[in-house]
Amino acid sequence: MTENLADLTATDLLAHYRDGSLSPVEVTEAVLARVESLEPKLCALYALDPTAAREAARESEHRWLRNDPAGPLDGVPITIKENIATRGTPVPQGTAATELIPATEDAPAAARLRAAGAVIFSKTTMPEYGMLSSGVSTFHHLSRNPWDTTRTPGGSSAGAAAAAAAGYGPIHIGTDIGGSIRLPAGWCGVVGLKPTHGRVAVGNPYPGRAIGPLARTAADAALALTIMTGPDRRDPTSLPHISDTFTEPGPIEGTRIGLLLDAGLGLPVAPEVTAAVSAAAALLEKAGAIVEPIAPIITREMLDGLDRFWRVRSAYDINALPEERRAKVLPEILRWVSTATDLTAFDVFHGHNQMAAMATAVNAAFASYDFLISPVAPITAFPAELAYPTDDPLKPFEHIAFTVPYNMSTHPAATVNCGWSSDGLPIGLQIAAPRFEDMATLRLATTIDSLQRDHRDWPTG
């Protein structure tokens, strides 16, 4: 086998484990070697534990030799974002202001992955409190994009996206409350899925917050989603298990697709982004889909209202910290929340209501379509050192107008690479579908990927 074992998909690894042609020990060693080679440049990982990984891989090898795997991910190396609790590891939330107290139990998603036999060899980095679409953090080293280390991998699932693109194993788990899976997935050229809200139980549920996979293939993302789904007592918003499965996509003739190229607000869409998404839409149309342009879904009032509500929520949390810990919070975050006291109760209540307003707007947009597609972000990956693409803490959400509506409406949304900028950076396309149609987004992602001609080697050197 000439291909580096770190680059094999989860579905390929499982096939090799079944026929005995590969061992989880060999694969884990290949992944750890890849990490040793690239991690000094990428800084994607937190709490890397090679000793525990090797022990878990040996245990998995023994199970496969007995033809008695623990579950559908036995022996597959994965990472989990640091804000998804794993027992024994602190959850710093990307900030030096957090007390480092080891988690007492696995969060629901981590517990299900561990029970399925996954080799959880590391956590991945995130920015300050998960409130940035970059890798900037006062706790972690600055995470960087494998395609160009001067650029950000995105955030807040920064390390997860960088790890997926760099081949730190096939499956990586992130979180998303406004685009935090999809933005870094798009900027790193991988598949990312924000599932239907509640499909994956969250240990600390909050409106819009979701847990989902990042991977190089839609099939691997689907495999991870299938394992993580189902209710959990710790999340009252979690849904019953949904039994839909991922299958190879069939013909898309007659599929109705709404094409959103202009969000109507925020940063202007770069011409290269518009061109790449338009070209993908044209390929879908040529394959038989009915593709129609649609008007912007959300308004300035909706995005600004959400910004006001979130900054008051964050100000409340930060102001509750002791002074010595509050002083450690990233200055850009402190600047953002400093304006919270200028808002009235009416401003905050109105901002809270914009979540429902976005949901209503998205539901209306789906009235005539099976899918909605758009850019993931209006720009390609920005400089790694910037906390925000605007470089302005008071304008932090000008790049999330394509992604955040589906958090508020709870619809599933996935990303897939659809092209490249002139300087070789990935351009992501977002696919949204009606609630519970998570697998449909991944099937369409596979279709779009199969229609693309410009597939490039992964940045593993």
GROMACS .gro file of C-alpha atoms in nm:
model
  461
    1MET     CA    1   0.000   0.000   0.000
    2THR     CA    2   0.174   0.319  -0.121
    3GLU     CA    3  -0.069   0.579   0.014
    4ASN     CA    4   0.018   0.721   0.355
    5LEU     CA    5  -0.207   0.551   0.610
    6ALA     CA    6  -0.283   0.888   0.771
    7ASP     CA    7  -0.466   0.989   0.453
    8LEU     CA    8  -0.703   0.692   0.428
    9THR     CA    9  -1.071   0.758   0.487
   10ALA     CA   10  -1.253   0.602   0.780
   11THR     CA   11  -1.456   0.385   0.546
   12ASP     CA   12  -1.136   0.258   0.382
   13LEU     CA   13  -0.971   0.194   0.719
   14LEU     CA   14  -1.264  -0.010   0.843
   15ALA     CA   15  -1.259  -0.222   0.527
   16HIS     CA   16  -0.887  -0.290   0.578
   17TYR     CA   17  -0.938  -0.375   0.945
   18ARG     CA   18  -1.211  -0.621   0.850
   19ASP     CA   19  -0.998  -0.804   0.595
   20GLY     CA   20  -0.688  -0.794   0.814
   21SER     CA   21  -0.472  -0.598   0.570
   22LEU     CA   22  -0.418  -0.313   0.818
   23SER     CA   23  -0.395  -0.277   1.194
   24PRO     CA   24  -0.517   0.017   1.404
   25VAL     CA   25  -0.168   0.024   1.553
   26GLU     CA   26  -0.009   0.092   1.212
   27VAL     CA   27  -0.262   0.361   1.134
   28THR     CA   28  -0.229   0.534   1.468
   29GLU     CA   29   0.149   0.543   1.430
   30ALA     CA   30   0.111   0.698   1.083
   31VAL     CA   31  -0.122   0.965   1.218
   32LEU     CA   32   0.110   1.044   1.508
   33ALA     CA   33   0.401   1.072   1.264
   34ARG     CA   34   0.198   1.317   1.051
   35VAL     CA   35   0.120   1.518   1.364
   36GLU     CA   36   0.487   1.524   1.465
   37SER     CA   37   0.578   1.652   1.120
   38LEU     CA   38   0.317   1.925   1.077
   39GLU     CA   39   0.198   2.027   1.421
   40PRO     CA   40   0.485   2.269   1.493
   41LYS     CA   41   0.358   2.476   1.198
   42LEU     CA   42  -0.019   2.425   1.232
   43CYS     CA   43  -0.080   2.426   1.611
   44ALA     CA   44  -0.412   2.246   1.562
   45LEU     CA   45  -0.405   2.018   1.866
   46TYR     CA   46  -0.468   2.045   2.239
   47ALA     CA   47  -0.403   1.771   2.497
   48LEU     CA   48  -0.238   1.534   2.249
   49ASP     CA   49  -0.195   1.197   2.423
   50PRO     CA   50   0.018   0.956   2.215
   51THR     CA   51   0.049   0.706   2.501
   52ALA     CA   52  -0.326   0.669   2.543
   53ALA     CA   53  -0.369   0.660   2.165
   54ARG     CA   54  -0.123   0.373   2.127
   55GLU     CA   55  -0.288   0.180   2.409
   56ALA     CA   56  -0.634   0.228   2.256
   57ALA     CA   57  -0.500   0.121   1.916
   58ARG     CA   58  -0.349  -0.199   2.062
   59GLU     CA   59  -0.679  -0.282   2.232
   60SER     CA   60  -0.860  -0.223   1.903
   61GLU     CA   61  -0.610  -0.445   1.718
   62HIS     CA   62  -0.681  -0.728   1.960
   63ARG     CA   63  -1.056  -0.690   1.909
   64TRP     CA   64  -1.020  -0.701   1.531
   65LEU     CA   65  -0.800  -1.011   1.556
   66ARG     CA   66  -1.086  -1.176   1.750
   67ASN     CA   67  -1.333  -1.044   1.489
   68ASP     CA   68  -1.511  -0.865   1.772
   69PRO     CA   69  -1.493  -0.488   1.708
   70ALA     CA   70  -1.634  -0.263   1.981
   71GLY     CA   71  -1.841  -0.066   1.732
   72PRO     CA   72  -1.855   0.094   1.388
   73LEU     CA   73  -1.550   0.319   1.443
   74ASP     CA   74  -1.320   0.070   1.613
   75GLY     CA   75  -0.959   0.170   1.560
   76VAL     CA   76  -1.030   0.489   1.364
   77PRO     CA   77  -0.822   0.786   1.487
   78ILE     CA   78  -1.032   1.097   1.556
   79THR     CA   79  -1.001   1.433   1.727
   80ILE     CA   80  -1.261   1.622   1.930
   81LYS     CA   81  -1.283   1.999   1.971
   82GLU     CA   82  -1.165   2.112   2.313
   83ASN     CA   83  -1.503   2.255   2.422
   84ILE     CA   84  -1.662   1.909   2.389
   85ALA     CA   85  -1.577   1.755   2.724
   86THR     CA   86  -1.370   1.438   2.747
   87ARG     CA   87  -1.316   1.287   3.088
   88GLY     CA   88  -0.996   1.389   3.261
   89THR     CA   89  -0.917   1.683   3.031
   90PRO     CA   90  -0.979   2.050   3.120
   91VAL     CA   91  -1.203   2.256   2.891
   92PRO     CA   92  -1.034   2.597   2.859
   93GLN     CA   93  -1.271   2.729   2.586
   94GLY     CA   94  -0.977   2.887   2.410
   95THR     CA   95  -0.906   3.141   2.683
   96ALA     CA   96  -0.644   3.183   2.954
   97ALA     CA   97  -0.926   3.318   3.175
   98THR     CA   98  -1.068   2.969   3.236
   99GLU     CA   99  -0.978   2.757   3.538
  100LEU     CA  100  -0.824   2.431   3.422
  101ILE     CA  101  -1.049   2.178   3.592
  102PRO     CA  102  -1.052   1.827   3.439
  103ALA     CA  103  -1.390   1.721   3.302
  104THR     CA  104  -1.553   1.448   3.511
  105GLU     CA  105  -1.726   1.273   3.220
  106ASP     CA  106  -1.742   1.260   2.844
  107ALA     CA  107  -1.994   1.487   2.672
  108PRO     CA  108  -2.264   1.289   2.488
  109ALA     CA  109  -2.091   1.298   2.147
  110ALA     CA  110  -1.753   1.200   2.291
  111ALA     CA  111  -1.907   0.916   2.489
  112ARG     CA  112  -2.075   0.770   2.180
  113LEU     CA  113  -1.759   0.794   1.971
  114ARG     CA  114  -1.553   0.629   2.245
  115ALA     CA  115  -1.811   0.350   2.282
  116ALA     CA  116  -1.792   0.296   1.905
  117GLY     CA  117  -1.421   0.217   1.941
  118ALA     CA  118  -1.277   0.541   1.805
  119VAL     CA  119  -0.918   0.619   1.901
  120ILE     CA  120  -0.954   0.969   2.048
  121PHE     CA  121  -0.590   1.072   2.035
  122SER     CA  122  -0.623   1.449   2.085
  123LYS     CA  123  -0.850   1.748   2.132
  124THR     CA  124  -0.834   2.038   1.885
  125THR     CA  125  -0.786   2.410   1.937
  126MET     CA  126  -1.044   2.687   1.931
  127PRO     CA  127  -1.032   3.068   1.962
  128GLU     CA  128  -1.129   3.278   2.260
  129TYR     CA  129  -1.462   3.152   2.401
  130GLY     CA  130  -1.544   3.020   2.054
  131MET     CA  131  -1.656   3.371   1.958
  132LEU     CA  132  -1.412   3.424   1.670
  133SER     CA  133  -1.393   3.284   1.318
  134SER     CA  134  -1.016   3.251   1.351
  135GLY     CA  135  -0.763   3.063   1.562
  136VAL     CA  136  -0.670   3.358   1.785
  137SER     CA  137  -0.660   3.253   2.150
  138THR     CA  138  -0.497   3.356   2.477
  139PHE     CA  139  -0.465   2.988   2.574
  140HIS     CA  140  -0.368   2.799   2.258
  141HIS     CA  141  -0.089   2.873   2.015
  142LEU     CA  142  -0.213   3.042   1.698
  143SER     CA  143  -0.366   2.778   1.467
  144ARG     CA  144  -0.285   2.806   1.099
  145ASN     CA  145  -0.427   2.690   0.766
  146PRO     CA  146  -0.244   2.391   0.607
  147TRP     CA  147  -0.296   2.533   0.258
  148ASP     CA  148  -0.113   2.854   0.352
  149THR     CA  149   0.020   2.896   0.704
  150THR     CA  150   0.000   3.274   0.681
  151ARG     CA  151  -0.379   3.234   0.673
  152THR     CA  152  -0.632   3.135   0.935
  153PRO     CA  153  -0.796   2.793   0.929
  154GLY     CA  154  -1.112   2.972   1.041
  155GLY     CA  155  -1.304   2.916   1.360
  156SER     CA  156  -1.421   2.845   1.600
  157SER     CA  157  -1.349   2.480   1.502
  158ALA     CA  158  -1.004   2.601   1.400
  159GLY     CA  159  -0.792   2.302   1.493
  160ALA     CA  160  -1.050   2.054   1.370
  161ALA     CA  161  -1.051   2.196   1.018
  162ALA     CA  162  -0.673   2.227   1.004
  163ALA     CA  163  -0.636   1.869   1.129
  164ALA     CA  164  -0.880   1.739   0.869
  165ALA     CA  165  -0.703   1.911   0.580
  166ALA     CA  166  -0.358   1.806   0.707
  167GLY     CA  167  -0.450   1.438   0.746
  168TYR     CA  168  -0.445   1.399   1.123
  169GLY     CA  169  -0.674   1.101   1.073
  170PRO     CA  170  -1.007   1.096   0.891
  171ILE     CA  171  -1.270   1.234   1.134
  172HIS     CA  172  -1.277   1.549   1.346
  173ILE     CA  173  -1.562   1.677   1.561
  174GLY     CA  174  -1.644   2.046   1.594
  175THR     CA  175  -1.915   2.277   1.719
  176ASP     CA  176  -2.113   2.547   1.540
  177ILE     CA  177  -2.330   2.834   1.667
  178GLY     CA  178  -2.297   3.079   1.377
  179GLY     CA  179  -2.077   2.901   1.124
  180SER     CA  180  -1.803   2.754   1.342
  181ILE     CA  181  -1.791   2.420   1.158
  182ARG     CA  182  -1.877   2.541   0.810
  183LEU     CA  183  -1.651   2.848   0.791
  184PRO     CA  184  -1.327   2.664   0.879
  185ALA     CA  185  -1.433   2.364   0.670
  186GLY     CA  186  -1.481   2.593   0.372
  187TRP     CA  187  -1.152   2.775   0.426
  188CYS     CA  188  -0.964   2.447   0.469
  189GLY     CA  189  -1.129   2.269   0.175
  190VAL     CA  190  -1.298   1.988   0.372
  191VAL     CA  191  -1.655   1.869   0.425
  192GLY     CA  192  -1.824   2.006   0.735
  193LEU     CA  193  -2.177   1.947   0.861
  194LYS     CA  194  -2.383   2.148   1.107
  195PRO     CA  195  -2.662   1.897   1.171
  196THR     CA  196  -3.027   1.962   1.241
  197HIS     CA  197  -3.036   2.116   1.588
  198GLY     CA  198  -3.079   1.844   1.850
  199ARG     CA  199  -2.970   1.560   1.626
  200VAL     CA  200  -2.642   1.539   1.819
  201ALA     CA  201  -2.688   1.594   2.192
  202VAL     CA  202  -2.486   1.884   2.332
  203GLY     CA  203  -2.361   1.871   2.690
  204ASN     CA  204  -2.417   2.245   2.729
  205PRO     CA  205  -2.711   2.325   2.497
  206TYR     CA  206  -2.776   2.680   2.381
  207PRO     CA  207  -2.995   2.818   2.100
  208GLY     CA  208  -2.819   2.759   1.769
  209ARG     CA  209  -2.538   2.545   1.910
  210ALA     CA  210  -2.469   2.218   1.728
  211ILE     CA  211  -2.202   1.948   1.720
  212GLY     CA  212  -2.098   1.797   1.390
  213PRO     CA  213  -1.819   1.632   1.189
  214LEU     CA  214  -1.544   1.765   0.966
  215ALA     CA  215  -1.380   1.521   0.724
  216ARG     CA  216  -1.225   1.496   0.382
  217THR     CA  217  -1.527   1.303   0.249
  218ALA     CA  218  -1.900   1.327   0.296
  219ALA     CA  219  -1.916   0.953   0.361
  220ASP     CA  220  -1.687   0.987   0.663
  221ALA     CA  221  -1.888   1.283   0.791
  222ALA     CA  222  -2.205   1.075   0.757
  223LEU     CA  223  -2.048   0.783   0.945
  224ALA     CA  224  -1.954   1.008   1.237
  225LEU     CA  225  -2.298   1.169   1.242
  226THR     CA  226  -2.472   0.831   1.253
  227ILE     CA  227  -2.274   0.733   1.560
  228MET     CA  228  -2.326   1.060   1.748
  229THR     CA  229  -2.701   1.092   1.699
  230GLY     CA  230  -2.968   1.022   1.959
  231PRO     CA  231  -3.110   1.170   2.279
  232ASP     CA  232  -2.922   1.231   2.603
  233ARG     CA  233  -3.058   1.336   2.941
  234ARG     CA  234  -2.803   1.621   2.958
  235ASP     CA  235  -2.957   1.795   2.657
  236PRO     CA  236  -3.333   1.857   2.676
  237THR     CA  237  -3.329   1.972   2.313
  238SER     CA  238  -3.186   1.644   2.183
  239LEU     CA  239  -3.395   1.446   1.936
  240PRO     CA  240  -3.483   1.077   1.912
  241HIS     CA  241  -3.251   0.872   1.694
  242ILE     CA  242  -3.315   0.930   1.324
  243SER     CA  243  -3.250   0.621   1.115
  244ASP     CA  244  -3.170   0.776   0.776
  245THR     CA  245  -2.845   0.650   0.626
  246PHE     CA  246  -2.591   0.781   0.379
  247THR     CA  247  -2.612   0.626   0.035
  248GLU     CA  248  -2.434   0.707  -0.287
  249PRO     CA  249  -2.618   0.995  -0.456
  250GLY     CA  250  -2.846   0.916  -0.743
  251PRO     CA  251  -2.962   1.140  -1.029
  252ILE     CA  252  -3.055   1.496  -0.931
  253GLU     CA  253  -3.275   1.564  -1.231
  254GLY     CA  254  -3.569   1.781  -1.125
  255THR     CA  255  -3.416   1.872  -0.787
  256ARG     CA  256  -3.509   2.232  -0.710
  257ILE     CA  257  -3.219   2.440  -0.579
  258GLY     CA  258  -3.222   2.803  -0.468
  259LEU     CA  259  -2.895   2.983  -0.541
  260LEU     CA  260  -2.800   3.264  -0.300
  261LEU     CA  261  -2.498   3.458  -0.426
  262ASP     CA  262  -2.556   3.781  -0.233
  263ALA     CA  263  -2.641   3.775   0.136
  264GLY     CA  264  -2.756   4.136   0.112
  265LEU     CA  265  -2.536   4.250   0.400
  266GLY     CA  266  -2.193   4.209   0.546
  267LEU     CA  267  -1.867   4.188   0.357
  268PRO     CA  268  -1.900   4.198  -0.022
  269VAL     CA  269  -1.858   3.861  -0.189
  270ALA     CA  270  -1.521   3.832  -0.358
  271PRO     CA  271  -1.549   3.784  -0.736
  272GLU     CA  272  -1.353   3.456  -0.720
  273VAL     CA  273  -1.599   3.320  -0.462
  274THR     CA  274  -1.898   3.420  -0.675
  275ALA     CA  275  -1.739   3.262  -0.981
  276ALA     CA  276  -1.662   2.931  -0.807
  277VAL     CA  277  -2.010   2.892  -0.655
  278SER     CA  278  -2.174   2.996  -0.983
  279ALA     CA  279  -1.968   2.739  -1.172
  280ALA     CA  280  -2.077   2.465  -0.931
  281ALA     CA  281  -2.439   2.573  -0.971
  282ALA     CA  282  -2.400   2.554  -1.349
  283LEU     CA  283  -2.268   2.197  -1.320
  284LEU     CA  284  -2.571   2.102  -1.110
  285GLU     CA  285  -2.800   2.259  -1.369
  286LYS     CA  286  -2.625   2.070  -1.647
  287ALA     CA  287  -2.680   1.749  -1.448
  288GLY     CA  288  -3.055   1.813  -1.446
  289ALA     CA  289  -3.122   2.022  -1.137
  290ILE     CA  290  -3.346   2.328  -1.152
  291VAL     CA  291  -3.133   2.613  -1.016
  292GLU     CA  292  -3.288   2.953  -0.953
  293PRO     CA  293  -3.138   3.269  -0.800
  294ILE     CA  294  -3.301   3.377  -0.475
  295ALA     CA  295  -3.309   3.706  -0.285
  296PRO     CA  296  -3.123   3.762   0.044
  297ILE     CA  297  -3.271   3.568   0.334
  298ILE     CA  298  -3.187   3.778   0.639
  299THR     CA  299  -3.172   4.152   0.705
  300ARG     CA  300  -2.931   4.392   0.868
  301GLU     CA  301  -3.173   4.425   1.158
  302MET     CA  302  -3.158   4.050   1.220
  303LEU     CA  303  -2.777   4.025   1.220
  304ASP     CA  304  -2.728   4.341   1.429
  305GLY     CA  305  -2.990   4.226   1.677
  306LEU     CA  306  -2.817   3.892   1.721
  307ASP     CA  307  -2.485   4.072   1.769
  308ARG     CA  308  -2.635   4.284   2.047
  309PHE     CA  309  -2.786   3.986   2.223
  310TRP     CA  310  -2.467   3.781   2.202
  311ARG     CA  311  -2.248   4.063   2.327
  312VAL     CA  312  -2.471   4.108   2.632
  313ARG     CA  313  -2.463   3.733   2.695
  314SER     CA  314  -2.083   3.731   2.669
  315ALA     CA  315  -2.050   4.043   2.882
  316TYR     CA  316  -2.255   3.876   3.154
  317ASP     CA  317  -2.023   3.574   3.157
  318ILE     CA  318  -1.703   3.778   3.148
  319ASN     CA  319  -1.814   4.026   3.412
  320ALA     CA  320  -1.880   3.733   3.647
  321LEU     CA  321  -1.511   3.640   3.640
  322PRO     CA  322  -1.276   3.750   3.918
  323GLU     CA  323  -1.080   4.057   3.814
  324GLU     CA  324  -0.751   3.871   3.774
  325ARG     CA  325  -0.909   3.622   3.535
  326ARG     CA  326  -1.108   3.884   3.348
  327ALA     CA  327  -0.780   4.064   3.273
  328LYS     CA  328  -0.662   3.757   3.079
  329VAL     CA  329  -0.946   3.769   2.823
  330LEU     CA  330  -0.843   3.858   2.468
  331PRO     CA  331  -0.851   4.240   2.429
  332GLU     CA  332  -1.065   4.218   2.115
  333ILE     CA  333  -1.333   4.026   2.307
  334LEU     CA  334  -1.318   4.276   2.595
  335ARG     CA  335  -1.360   4.559   2.344
  336TRP     CA  336  -1.661   4.386   2.189
  337VAL     CA  337  -1.842   4.332   2.520
  338SER     CA  338  -1.751   4.677   2.654
  339THR     CA  339  -2.043   4.828   2.463
  340ALA     CA  340  -2.299   4.594   2.623
  341THR     CA  341  -2.384   4.841   2.900
  342ASP     CA  342  -2.492   5.094   2.636
  343LEU     CA  343  -2.782   4.868   2.536
  344THR     CA  344  -3.127   4.888   2.690
  345ALA     CA  345  -3.343   4.598   2.797
  346PHE     CA  346  -3.554   4.665   2.489
  347ASP     CA  347  -3.242   4.637   2.268
  348VAL     CA  348  -3.154   4.301   2.422
  349PHE     CA  349  -3.508   4.162   2.397
  350HIS     CA  350  -3.531   4.277   2.036
  351GLY     CA  351  -3.195   4.113   1.966
  352HIS     CA  352  -3.310   3.786   2.119
  353ASN     CA  353  -3.618   3.793   1.897
  354GLN     CA  354  -3.402   3.808   1.587
  355MET     CA  355  -3.324   3.439   1.629
  356ALA     CA  356  -3.690   3.362   1.564
  357ALA     CA  357  -3.701   3.618   1.285
  358MET     CA  358  -3.414   3.442   1.109
  359ALA     CA  359  -3.586   3.106   1.150
  360THR     CA  360  -3.904   3.243   0.993
  361ALA     CA  361  -3.707   3.389   0.702
  362VAL     CA  362  -3.528   3.059   0.634
  363ASN     CA  363  -3.852   2.862   0.647
  364ALA     CA  364  -4.000   3.097   0.390
  365ALA     CA  365  -3.697   3.055   0.163
  366PHE     CA  366  -3.746   2.677   0.162
  367ALA     CA  367  -4.106   2.702   0.042
  368SER     CA  368  -4.014   2.626  -0.319
  369TYR     CA  369  -3.680   2.444  -0.293
  370ASP     CA  370  -3.527   2.111  -0.195
  371PHE     CA  371  -3.190   2.276  -0.121
  372LEU     CA  372  -3.043   2.621  -0.082
  373ILE     CA  373  -2.682   2.671  -0.190
  374SER     CA  374  -2.451   2.967  -0.139
  375PRO     CA  375  -2.093   3.058  -0.059
  376VAL     CA  376  -1.988   2.949   0.288
  377ALA     CA  377  -1.818   3.286   0.336
  378PRO     CA  378  -1.785   3.597   0.122
  379ILE     CA  379  -1.404   3.577   0.129
  380THR     CA  380  -1.126   3.321   0.136
  381ALA     CA  381  -0.915   3.263   0.446
  382PHE     CA  382  -0.784   3.589   0.594
  383PRO     CA  383  -0.449   3.652   0.773
  384ALA     CA  384  -0.397   3.415   1.065
  385GLU     CA  385  -0.313   3.685   1.318
  386LEU     CA  386  -0.644   3.870   1.279
  387ALA     CA  387  -0.917   3.791   1.529
  388TYR     CA  388  -1.183   3.905   1.280
  389PRO     CA  389  -1.173   3.941   0.900
  390THR     CA  390  -1.278   4.306   0.947
  391ASP     CA  391  -1.000   4.358   1.205
  392ASP     CA  392  -1.266   4.549   1.401
  393PRO     CA  393  -1.408   4.406   1.728
  394LEU     CA  394  -1.720   4.618   1.688
  395LYS     CA  395  -1.793   4.461   1.347
  396PRO     CA  396  -1.740   4.093   1.430
  397PHE     CA  397  -2.012   3.922   1.225
  398GLU     CA  398  -1.983   4.074   0.878
  399HIS     CA  399  -1.874   3.738   0.735
  400ILE     CA  400  -2.143   3.505   0.878
  401ALA     CA  401  -2.452   3.623   0.690
  402PHE     CA  402  -2.453   3.304   0.478
  403THR     CA  403  -2.407   3.063   0.770
  404VAL     CA  404  -2.579   3.196   1.082
  405PRO     CA  405  -2.940   3.181   0.952
  406TYR     CA  406  -2.935   2.798   0.960
  407ASN     CA  407  -2.821   2.794   1.322
  408MET     CA  408  -3.118   3.003   1.419
  409SER     CA  409  -3.360   2.805   1.202
  410THR     CA  410  -3.209   2.468   1.314
  411HIS     CA  411  -3.177   2.344   0.952
  412PRO     CA  412  -2.885   2.120   0.852
  413ALA     CA  413  -2.613   2.282   0.643
  414ALA     CA  414  -2.299   2.128   0.496
  415THR     CA  415  -1.994   2.257   0.313
  416VAL     CA  416  -1.795   2.119   0.024
  417ASN     CA  417  -1.502   2.259  -0.170
  418CYS     CA  418  -1.608   2.406  -0.505
  419GLY     CA  419  -1.296   2.577  -0.634
  420TRP     CA  420  -0.978   2.769  -0.567
  421SER     CA  421  -0.868   3.128  -0.547
  422SER     CA  422  -0.589   3.261  -0.767
  423ASP     CA  423  -0.349   3.217  -0.473
  424GLY     CA  424  -0.448   2.853  -0.418
  425LEU     CA  425  -0.691   2.886  -0.128
  426PRO     CA  426  -1.002   2.665  -0.106
  427ILE     CA  427  -1.346   2.814  -0.176
  428GLY     CA  428  -1.638   2.652   0.004
  429LEU     CA  429  -1.997   2.604  -0.110
  430GLN     CA  430  -2.273   2.569   0.150
  431ILE     CA  431  -2.569   2.332   0.110
  432ALA     CA  432  -2.875   2.373   0.332
  433ALA     CA  433  -3.173   2.137   0.340
  434PRO     CA  434  -3.505   2.104   0.524
  435ARG     CA  435  -3.487   1.991   0.886
  436PHE     CA  436  -3.381   1.627   0.939
  437GLU     CA  437  -3.247   1.600   0.582
  438ASP     CA  438  -2.887   1.592   0.704
  439MET     CA  439  -2.786   1.301   0.485
  440ALA     CA  440  -2.933   1.475   0.182
  441THR     CA  441  -2.688   1.763   0.226
  442LEU     CA  442  -2.399   1.518   0.234
  443ARG     CA  443  -2.525   1.331  -0.072
  444LEU     CA  444  -2.543   1.659  -0.264
  445ALA     CA  445  -2.194   1.745  -0.139
  446THR     CA  446  -2.073   1.418  -0.291
  447THR     CA  447  -2.246   1.503  -0.618
  448ILE     CA  448  -2.086   1.846  -0.633
  449ASP     CA  449  -1.745   1.702  -0.553
  450SER     CA  450  -1.784   1.440  -0.827
  451LEU     CA  451  -1.870   1.710  -1.081
  452GLN     CA  452  -1.558   1.912  -1.002
  453ARG     CA  453  -1.255   1.873  -1.227
  454ASP     CA  454  -0.994   2.057  -1.020
  455HIS     CA  455  -0.913   1.820  -0.735
  456ARG     CA  456  -0.580   1.903  -0.573
  457ASP     CA  457  -0.346   1.702  -0.353
  458TRP     CA  458  -0.395   1.756   0.019
  459PRO     CA  459  -0.138   1.978   0.194
  460THR     CA  460   0.045   1.704   0.381
  461GLY     CA  461   0.403   1.817   0.325
   0.00000   0.00000   0.00000
